[in-house]
Short mmCIF file of C-alpha atoms in Angstrom, two decimals:
data_model
loop_
_atom_site.label_atom_id
_atom_site.label_comp_id
_atom_site.label_asym_id
_atom_site.label_seq_id
_atom_site.Cartn_x
_atom_site.Cartn_y
_atom_site.Cartn_z
CA MET A 1 114.54 94.66 119.12
CA SER A 2 116.42 94.35 122.45
CA GLU A 3 113.94 91.67 123.42
CA ILE A 4 115.56 89.33 120.93
CA PHE A 5 118.51 89.08 123.28
CA ASP A 6 116.23 88.18 126.19
CA GLN A 7 118.10 85.35 127.84
CA LYS A 8 114.89 83.77 129.09
CA HIS A 9 114.07 83.06 125.50
CA ARG A 10 116.01 79.89 124.92
CA SER A 11 115.26 78.52 121.44
CA ALA A 12 114.13 75.13 122.75
CA PRO A 13 115.79 72.30 120.80
CA VAL A 14 113.60 70.40 118.36
CA GLY A 15 113.81 66.78 117.26
CA LEU A 16 115.30 66.05 113.85
CA ARG A 17 115.11 62.76 111.97
CA CYS A 18 116.48 62.68 108.46
CA THR A 19 118.79 60.75 106.13
CA VAL A 20 122.19 62.14 105.20
CA ASN A 21 124.12 60.37 102.42
CA GLY A 22 122.03 57.27 102.98
CA ALA A 23 122.62 57.10 106.74
CA PRO A 24 119.80 57.79 109.20
CA VAL A 25 120.34 60.74 111.56
CA GLU A 26 118.32 61.24 114.73
CA CYS A 27 119.12 64.07 117.14
CA GLU A 28 118.00 67.38 118.61
CA VAL A 29 118.93 70.71 117.05
CA SER A 30 118.53 74.35 117.98
CA PRO A 31 115.96 76.06 115.74
CA ARG A 32 118.68 78.66 115.11
CA THR A 33 120.95 76.13 113.38
CA SER A 34 120.98 76.27 109.59
CA LEU A 35 121.18 73.04 107.63
CA ALA A 36 124.65 74.13 106.43
CA ASP A 37 125.91 74.61 110.00
CA PHE A 38 124.30 71.33 111.06
CA LEU A 39 126.04 69.39 108.28
CA ARG A 40 129.40 71.05 108.88
CA GLN A 41 129.51 71.35 112.66
CA ASP A 42 127.26 68.58 113.98
CA LEU A 43 127.97 65.93 111.33
CA GLY A 44 131.49 67.04 110.37
CA LEU A 45 130.60 67.14 106.66
CA THR A 46 132.74 70.15 105.86
CA GLY A 47 132.65 69.66 102.10
CA THR A 48 129.53 71.85 102.06
CA HIS A 49 131.00 75.37 102.02
CA GLN A 50 129.49 78.65 103.13
CA GLY A 51 130.23 81.84 101.22
CA CYS A 52 127.51 84.46 101.48
CA GLU A 53 125.16 82.75 103.96
CA HIS A 54 122.12 84.31 102.32
CA GLY A 55 121.43 82.31 99.20
CA VAL A 56 123.42 84.25 96.62
CA CYS A 57 126.67 82.29 96.07
CA GLY A 58 125.55 78.65 95.85
CA ALA A 59 128.66 77.24 97.63
CA CYS A 60 126.44 75.49 100.19
CA LEU A 61 124.22 73.57 97.76
CA VAL A 62 123.12 70.07 98.77
CA LEU A 63 120.56 67.75 97.22
CA LEU A 64 117.30 67.54 99.18
CA GLY A 65 115.13 64.73 97.85
CA GLY A 66 117.21 65.00 94.66
CA GLU A 67 116.66 68.74 94.23
CA PRO A 68 119.40 71.35 94.68
CA VAL A 69 118.86 73.59 97.74
CA ASN A 70 120.90 76.29 99.46
CA SER A 71 121.64 74.70 102.83
CA CYS A 72 122.29 78.18 104.30
CA LEU A 73 118.69 79.18 103.55
CA MET A 74 117.20 76.18 105.27
CA LEU A 75 116.96 75.58 108.98
CA ALA A 76 118.13 72.13 110.08
CA ALA A 77 114.74 71.72 111.79
CA GLN A 78 113.05 72.01 108.37
CA ALA A 79 114.93 68.93 107.14
CA HIS A 80 112.83 66.71 109.40
CA GLY A 81 111.80 63.59 107.47
CA ARG A 82 113.88 64.52 104.41
CA ASP A 83 116.68 62.87 102.44
CA ILE A 84 119.89 64.89 102.06
CA ARG A 85 122.88 64.19 99.83
CA THR A 86 126.09 66.19 100.22
CA ILE A 87 129.29 66.45 98.18
CA GLU A 88 130.86 63.77 100.42
CA ASP A 89 128.56 61.23 98.74
CA PHE A 90 129.98 61.92 95.27
CA SER A 91 133.29 60.10 95.69
CA GLU A 92 135.00 57.88 98.26
CA PRO A 93 137.87 59.27 100.35
CA ASP A 94 141.01 58.69 98.24
CA GLY A 95 138.82 57.01 95.63
CA ASP A 96 138.22 58.06 92.04
CA LEU A 97 136.68 61.46 91.51
CA HIS A 98 133.08 61.64 90.34
CA GLU A 99 132.70 62.15 86.58
CA ILE A 100 131.54 65.75 87.15
CA GLN A 101 134.64 66.44 89.23
CA GLN A 102 136.83 64.81 86.55
CA ALA A 103 135.22 66.97 83.86
CA LEU A 104 135.90 70.11 85.93
CA VAL A 105 139.54 69.08 86.31
CA ARG A 106 139.88 68.34 82.57
CA ASN A 107 138.40 71.69 81.57
CA HIS A 108 140.13 73.94 84.12
CA GLY A 109 136.74 74.38 85.79
CA LEU A 110 138.27 75.12 89.18
CA GLN A 111 141.20 76.89 90.74
CA CYS A 112 140.92 77.50 94.50
CA GLY A 113 138.06 75.02 94.76
CA PHE A 114 135.98 76.82 97.37
CA CYS A 115 132.90 77.04 95.13
CA THR A 116 133.42 73.63 93.52
CA PRO A 117 131.24 71.47 95.84
CA GLY A 118 128.28 73.77 95.12
CA PHE A 119 128.95 73.62 91.38
CA VAL A 120 129.19 69.81 91.42
CA ILE A 121 125.81 69.57 93.17
CA ARG A 122 124.26 72.11 90.78
CA ILE A 123 125.65 70.34 87.71
CA ALA A 124 124.44 66.94 88.98
CA ALA A 125 120.91 68.33 89.39
CA LEU A 126 121.06 70.05 85.99
CA ILE A 127 122.10 66.88 84.15
CA ASP A 128 119.41 64.96 86.01
CA GLU A 129 116.74 67.41 84.75
CA ASN A 130 118.21 68.12 81.33
CA PRO A 131 120.69 65.56 79.95
CA ALA A 132 121.40 67.68 76.85
CA PRO A 133 121.53 71.36 77.83
CA THR A 134 122.58 74.09 75.41
CA ARG A 135 125.41 76.48 76.35
CA GLN A 136 122.81 79.13 77.22
CA GLN A 137 120.87 76.69 79.40
CA VAL A 138 124.07 75.75 81.21
CA SER A 139 124.90 79.44 81.82
CA ASP A 140 121.40 80.15 83.14
CA ALA A 141 121.48 77.04 85.33
CA LEU A 142 124.82 78.04 86.86
CA ALA A 143 123.76 81.66 87.48
CA GLY A 144 123.03 80.92 91.14
CA ASN A 145 126.63 79.82 91.79
CA ILE A 146 129.49 82.27 92.09
CA CYS A 147 133.10 81.43 91.16
CA ARG A 148 135.74 84.15 91.62
CA CYS A 149 138.62 82.25 89.99
CA THR A 150 137.72 80.68 86.69
CA GLY A 151 135.60 83.19 84.82
CA TYR A 152 133.08 80.34 84.36
CA GLN A 153 134.07 79.32 80.82
CA GLY A 154 135.86 76.17 82.03
CA ILE A 155 132.90 75.22 84.20
CA VAL A 156 130.41 75.66 81.36
CA GLN A 157 132.72 73.69 79.07
CA ALA A 158 132.95 70.89 81.64
CA VAL A 159 129.15 70.53 81.61
CA LEU A 160 129.02 70.55 77.80
CA ASP A 161 131.85 68.01 77.80
CA LEU A 162 129.78 65.69 80.01
CA THR A 163 126.50 66.01 78.16
CA ALA A 164 125.29 65.35 74.66
CA ASN A 165 125.00 69.05 73.90
CA PRO A 166 122.91 69.83 70.82
CA PRO A 167 124.34 72.15 68.12
CA GLU A 168 123.27 75.78 68.70
CA MET B 1 124.86 85.41 111.14
CA LYS B 2 122.66 82.90 112.96
CA ILE B 3 118.97 83.64 113.05
CA PRO B 4 117.78 85.36 116.27
CA PRO B 5 116.62 83.20 119.21
CA VAL B 6 113.28 81.70 118.32
CA ASP B 7 111.07 78.75 119.22
CA PHE B 8 110.12 76.36 116.44
CA HIS B 9 106.66 74.82 116.17
CA ARG B 10 105.45 72.00 113.96
CA PRO B 11 101.64 72.16 113.77
CA ALA B 12 99.94 69.01 112.44
CA ASP B 13 97.73 70.96 110.03
CA VAL B 14 96.66 74.46 108.95
CA ASN B 15 94.17 74.77 111.82
CA GLY B 16 97.00 74.00 114.20
CA ALA B 17 99.07 76.74 112.56
CA VAL B 18 96.22 79.27 112.83
CA ASP B 19 95.74 78.31 116.48
CA LEU B 20 99.44 78.87 117.22
CA LEU B 21 99.43 82.24 115.41
CA ALA B 22 96.41 83.37 117.46
CA ARG B 23 97.90 82.15 120.74
CA LEU B 24 101.57 83.14 120.48
CA ASP B 25 103.06 86.62 120.58
CA GLU B 26 105.25 87.63 117.65
CA ALA B 27 104.83 84.41 115.69
CA LYS B 28 105.71 84.12 112.02
CA VAL B 29 104.82 81.41 109.52
CA ILE B 30 107.72 79.69 107.77
CA ALA B 31 107.08 77.71 104.59
CA GLY B 32 110.11 77.37 102.29
CA GLY B 33 111.91 80.13 104.18
CA GLN B 34 113.75 81.37 101.09
CA SER B 35 112.90 85.01 101.84
CA LEU B 36 112.33 84.66 105.58
CA VAL B 37 115.64 82.99 106.49
CA PRO B 38 117.80 85.72 104.87
CA MET B 39 115.64 88.35 106.58
CA LEU B 40 116.14 86.60 109.91
CA ARG B 41 119.88 86.29 109.29
CA MET B 42 120.11 90.01 108.51
CA ARG B 43 117.99 90.81 111.61
CA LEU B 44 115.33 92.52 109.52
CA LEU B 45 112.91 90.36 111.46
CA ALA B 46 113.11 88.81 114.92
CA PRO B 47 109.94 86.87 115.68
CA ARG B 48 109.81 84.87 118.92
CA HIS B 49 108.16 81.88 117.27
CA LEU B 50 108.35 80.18 113.89
CA VAL B 51 105.32 78.14 112.83
CA ASP B 52 106.52 75.61 110.26
CA LEU B 53 104.01 74.73 107.55
CA GLY B 54 106.33 71.99 106.25
CA SER B 55 104.84 69.58 108.77
CA ALA B 56 101.16 70.37 108.02
CA LYS B 57 99.53 67.19 106.73
CA ASP B 58 96.54 68.79 104.95
CA GLU B 59 98.54 70.01 101.98
CA VAL B 60 96.39 69.53 98.87
CA GLY B 61 98.93 70.12 96.10
CA LEU B 62 97.79 71.27 92.64
CA THR B 63 94.16 70.95 91.58
CA VAL B 64 92.13 72.36 88.70
CA ASP B 65 88.43 73.29 88.77
CA GLU B 66 86.11 75.86 87.13
CA HIS B 67 87.87 78.72 89.01
CA GLY B 68 91.25 77.76 87.61
CA LEU B 69 94.44 76.35 89.06
CA HIS B 70 94.56 75.98 92.86
CA VAL B 71 98.08 75.90 94.24
CA GLY B 72 98.18 74.51 97.79
CA PHE B 73 100.35 76.16 100.44
CA GLY B 74 103.10 73.53 100.27
CA VAL B 75 103.63 73.54 96.50
CA THR B 76 107.12 74.76 95.65
CA LEU B 77 107.98 77.03 92.73
CA ALA B 78 109.88 74.09 91.17
CA GLN B 79 106.87 71.78 91.48
CA LEU B 80 104.64 74.36 89.81
CA GLN B 81 107.22 74.80 87.04
CA ARG B 82 107.35 71.02 86.46
CA SER B 83 103.56 70.64 86.34
CA SER B 84 102.34 70.19 82.76
CA GLU B 85 98.77 70.69 84.00
CA ALA B 86 99.66 74.12 85.40
CA GLY B 87 101.33 75.03 82.12
CA ALA B 88 98.23 73.99 80.15
CA VAL B 89 95.76 75.92 82.34
CA CYS B 90 97.97 78.96 82.66
CA PRO B 91 100.87 79.15 80.15
CA LEU B 92 101.90 82.49 81.69
CA LEU B 93 103.11 80.55 84.75
CA SER B 94 105.45 78.37 82.64
CA GLN B 95 106.67 81.52 80.90
CA THR B 96 107.32 83.34 84.19
CA LEU B 97 108.68 80.70 86.58
CA PRO B 98 112.15 80.40 84.95
CA PHE B 99 112.67 84.04 86.00
CA VAL B 100 111.67 83.48 89.64
CA ALA B 101 114.98 83.31 91.54
CA HIS B 102 117.50 80.50 90.93
CA ARG B 103 116.69 76.82 90.52
CA SER B 104 117.95 76.02 94.03
CA ILE B 105 115.67 78.69 95.55
CA ARG B 106 112.71 77.33 93.57
CA SER B 107 113.35 73.88 95.11
CA ARG B 108 112.32 75.24 98.51
CA GLY B 109 110.38 78.47 97.95
CA THR B 110 106.62 77.99 97.89
CA VAL B 111 104.14 79.70 95.58
CA ALA B 112 101.92 80.72 98.52
CA GLY B 113 104.92 82.05 100.43
CA ASN B 114 106.08 84.01 97.39
CA ILE B 115 102.64 85.64 97.10
CA ALA B 116 102.34 86.30 100.85
CA HIS B 117 105.83 87.84 100.97
CA ALA B 118 104.74 90.48 98.39
CA ASP B 119 108.18 91.65 97.32
CA PRO B 120 107.70 94.63 94.96
CA THR B 121 109.98 93.02 92.37
CA SER B 122 108.43 89.57 92.69
CA GLU B 123 107.09 88.00 89.49
CA LEU B 124 104.15 85.86 90.64
CA PRO B 125 102.23 88.70 92.35
CA ALA B 126 102.24 90.41 88.92
CA VAL B 127 100.96 87.24 87.23
CA LEU B 128 98.24 86.79 89.87
CA SER B 129 97.20 90.46 89.55
CA LEU B 130 97.21 90.37 85.75
CA LEU B 131 94.98 87.29 85.65
CA GLY B 132 92.64 88.58 88.36
CA GLY B 133 93.43 85.64 90.63
CA SER B 134 92.86 85.30 94.33
CA VAL B 135 94.32 84.09 97.59
CA VAL B 136 92.54 81.77 100.03
CA ALA B 137 93.46 82.41 103.67
CA ALA B 138 92.53 80.48 106.81
CA GLY B 139 92.06 82.32 110.10
CA PRO B 140 90.34 81.81 113.45
CA GLU B 141 86.95 82.54 111.80
CA GLY B 142 87.49 80.09 108.96
CA GLU B 143 88.54 80.56 105.35
CA ARG B 144 88.12 83.63 103.17
CA ARG B 145 89.00 84.45 99.59
CA ILE B 146 90.89 87.66 98.87
CA GLU B 147 91.08 89.05 95.33
CA ALA B 148 94.63 89.85 94.16
CA SER B 149 93.59 93.52 93.69
CA ALA B 150 92.74 93.71 97.41
CA PHE B 151 95.60 91.51 98.60
CA PHE B 152 98.75 93.45 97.62
CA GLN B 153 98.93 96.66 99.69
CA GLY B 154 102.50 97.87 99.39
CA TYR B 155 106.14 96.93 99.98
CA TYR B 156 105.99 93.46 101.59
CA GLU B 157 102.49 94.38 102.75
CA THR B 158 99.30 92.43 102.18
CA SER B 159 95.77 92.41 103.58
CA LEU B 160 96.52 89.13 105.36
CA GLU B 161 95.82 89.33 109.11
CA PRO B 162 98.61 88.34 111.55
CA ASP B 163 96.71 85.18 112.54
CA GLU B 164 95.89 84.12 108.97
CA VAL B 165 97.71 81.57 106.80
CA VAL B 166 97.54 81.43 102.99
CA THR B 167 96.15 77.97 102.23
CA SER B 168 96.08 78.27 98.46
CA VAL B 169 96.58 80.63 95.55
CA VAL B 170 94.11 80.52 92.66
CA PHE B 171 95.30 81.35 89.14
CA PRO B 172 92.31 81.66 86.73
CA GLU B 173 92.45 79.62 83.53
CA VAL B 174 93.67 81.64 80.57
CA SER B 175 91.33 81.67 77.57
CA ARG B 176 92.52 79.54 74.63
CA SER B 177 92.17 82.60 72.36
CA ALA B 178 94.60 84.65 74.46
CA GLY B 179 98.38 84.94 74.18
CA THR B 180 100.63 85.66 77.16
CA ALA B 181 104.28 86.53 77.76
CA PHE B 182 106.69 87.50 80.53
CA GLN B 183 110.12 89.17 80.43
CA GLU B 184 112.39 90.90 82.90
CA VAL B 185 115.79 92.54 83.25
CA ALA B 186 117.99 91.58 86.22
CA ARG B 187 121.70 91.96 87.02
CA ARG B 188 122.12 88.21 86.44
CA HIS B 189 119.54 85.58 85.53
CA GLY B 190 117.56 84.70 88.66
CA ASP B 191 118.40 87.83 90.65
CA PHE B 192 115.80 90.34 91.79
CA ALA B 193 114.36 92.05 88.74
CA LEU B 194 115.16 95.70 88.08
CA CYS B 195 111.96 95.72 86.08
CA GLY B 196 109.67 93.06 84.66
CA ALA B 197 106.53 92.88 82.55
CA ALA B 198 103.76 90.36 81.95
CA ALA B 199 101.18 90.65 79.18
CA LEU B 200 97.98 89.01 78.04
CA VAL B 201 96.51 89.83 74.62
CA ASP B 202 93.04 88.62 73.69
CA GLY B 203 91.39 90.23 70.66
CA ASP B 204 91.21 94.02 71.13
CA ARG B 205 92.00 93.72 74.81
CA ALA B 206 95.50 93.78 76.25
CA LEU B 207 96.49 93.48 79.89
CA LEU B 208 99.90 94.56 81.15
CA ALA B 209 101.46 94.05 84.59
CA LEU B 210 104.71 95.70 85.66
CA ILE B 211 107.04 94.97 88.57
CA GLY B 212 109.91 97.02 89.96
CA VAL B 213 108.22 100.33 89.18
CA ASP B 214 106.08 100.80 92.29
CA VAL B 215 105.42 99.45 95.80
CA GLY B 216 103.77 96.37 94.33
CA PRO B 217 102.62 94.94 91.01
CA ARG B 218 100.83 97.46 88.77
CA THR B 219 98.28 96.31 86.20
CA PHE B 220 96.89 98.18 83.21
CA GLU B 221 94.19 97.47 80.65
CA LEU B 222 95.16 98.74 77.21
CA ASP B 223 93.38 99.22 73.90
CA ALA B 224 94.91 96.76 71.43
CA SER B 225 92.52 97.41 68.55
CA SER B 226 95.40 98.77 66.45
CA ALA B 227 99.18 98.86 66.72
CA ALA B 228 99.10 102.67 66.82
CA ALA B 229 96.49 102.73 69.60
CA LEU B 230 98.49 100.23 71.65
CA GLU B 231 101.72 102.13 71.21
CA SER B 232 100.22 105.41 72.37
CA GLU B 233 98.59 103.67 75.34
CA ILE B 234 101.92 102.16 76.37
CA GLU B 235 103.54 105.58 76.15
CA ALA B 236 100.80 107.19 78.22
CA THR B 237 100.99 104.40 80.80
CA ILE B 238 104.75 104.63 81.23
CA ALA B 239 104.46 108.42 81.66
CA THR B 240 102.35 107.85 84.79
CA LEU B 241 105.04 105.71 86.49
CA HIS B 242 107.29 107.09 89.23
CA PRO B 243 109.72 104.26 90.05
CA GLU B 244 112.23 104.60 92.89
CA ALA B 245 115.96 104.83 92.21
CA ASP B 246 118.39 102.57 94.08
CA LEU B 247 121.98 101.29 93.84
CA HIS B 248 121.14 99.11 90.86
CA ALA B 249 119.08 101.38 88.64
CA SER B 250 118.02 104.99 88.41
CA ALA B 251 114.34 105.91 88.19
CA GLY B 252 114.85 106.94 84.58
CA TYR B 253 116.47 103.63 83.66
CA ARG B 254 113.59 101.71 85.31
CA ARG B 255 111.07 103.76 83.35
CA HIS B 256 113.05 103.08 80.17
CA LEU B 257 113.05 99.33 80.95
CA ALA B 258 109.31 99.43 81.66
CA ALA B 259 108.67 100.93 78.22
CA VAL B 260 110.94 98.50 76.37
CA LEU B 261 109.72 95.42 78.26
CA SER B 262 106.05 96.44 77.87
CA LYS B 263 106.42 96.60 74.09
CA ARG B 264 108.33 93.30 74.00
CA VAL B 265 105.84 91.32 76.10
CA LEU B 266 102.82 92.75 74.31
CA ASP B 267 104.39 91.84 70.95
CA ALA B 268 105.37 88.38 72.20
CA ALA B 269 101.89 87.75 73.65
CA ASP B 270 100.33 88.84 70.37
CA GLU B 271 102.59 86.42 68.46
CA VAL B 272 101.62 83.55 70.76
CA ARG B 273 97.95 84.43 70.28
CA ALA B 274 98.28 84.47 66.48
CA ARG B 275 99.78 80.97 66.43
#
């Protein structure tokens, strides 16, 4: 294992071309850089949060080609040629909140807000795939996101509030 | 924690990947990376080279022929779940995929990677074993087909050689007369299963696959000619299991889950068949 600290082994940078929130990005990244770190540190898009850094908490979700992905579980180098959308694309600075964000506010679906960007991304992808989820489907869909403040009921209610939920 | 220092390679195709694996010391294939990246972050692995299959241009996607459903190396778990063709050829896949990790993991995780990773609590290895499917691997000497029964060797261990790449996974078509079902128990939906069971019932024949009770998926053929016969066979089967205990479940609780889930999936599969 000591060989992994071999200084001669340099992790040669690799080229990365992708689109982030509609804008083309072209640069070099270290293969060690996660997509989450790349977005936050190289692009300054700090709305993507990192909780667990191993795919359990969902705070770092972004949309990759329209699908929700954990940006901590993806290397920036793997995003080559892909289209990424982060929480920053959901509302303008000082502009109106996105309807998902408004629904979370209305339903007490957030308190400290650390997990909220991940939930907004997850909810956007859920509504895209299933415009009329049941309460159970919402709970299952949100199982990959952890919130330590709300107890989830407000978040689930916000999704049901936004969607034409069928009677159970 | 950042992943350990590593060089990143983007081969143009599978042959390029095989060539890199043969040439480089301590190289590891990365597909979706949903299991590999956490393992790298936790320093469970520290390869010197990552060979990225995401750039390989010869990805074939999903195809169906007389052998069944062929799932190419780049197909993600979410793509397989969305495919109505896959669901028609092999309904057990549609029944199982909602249990495979969370939606966001399924966006990136590949079917071939899931099979090659061979986690003992992983769902698809059980489905592949139950259906008698196979894995197609490319190596320096060309392609070979490996039956599921010869592929899974133990905890995260397969018969894949270090310079081989899984190019596709083949799920045989399920007979129209058969019913199938999958269920599992996990701490929260999408987490690693404490125990899971898949079943196929076709006439007097019942197949059962269990996960979380051994070093890999276990499959059993049971006599389903009568309810009494099936019940006693389930009981006898569970008695042979020696699951490990860990933080999340004792051995006894896992054996209890195996018994309960076995009955549930066999009943559910039988109901599907009767419809």
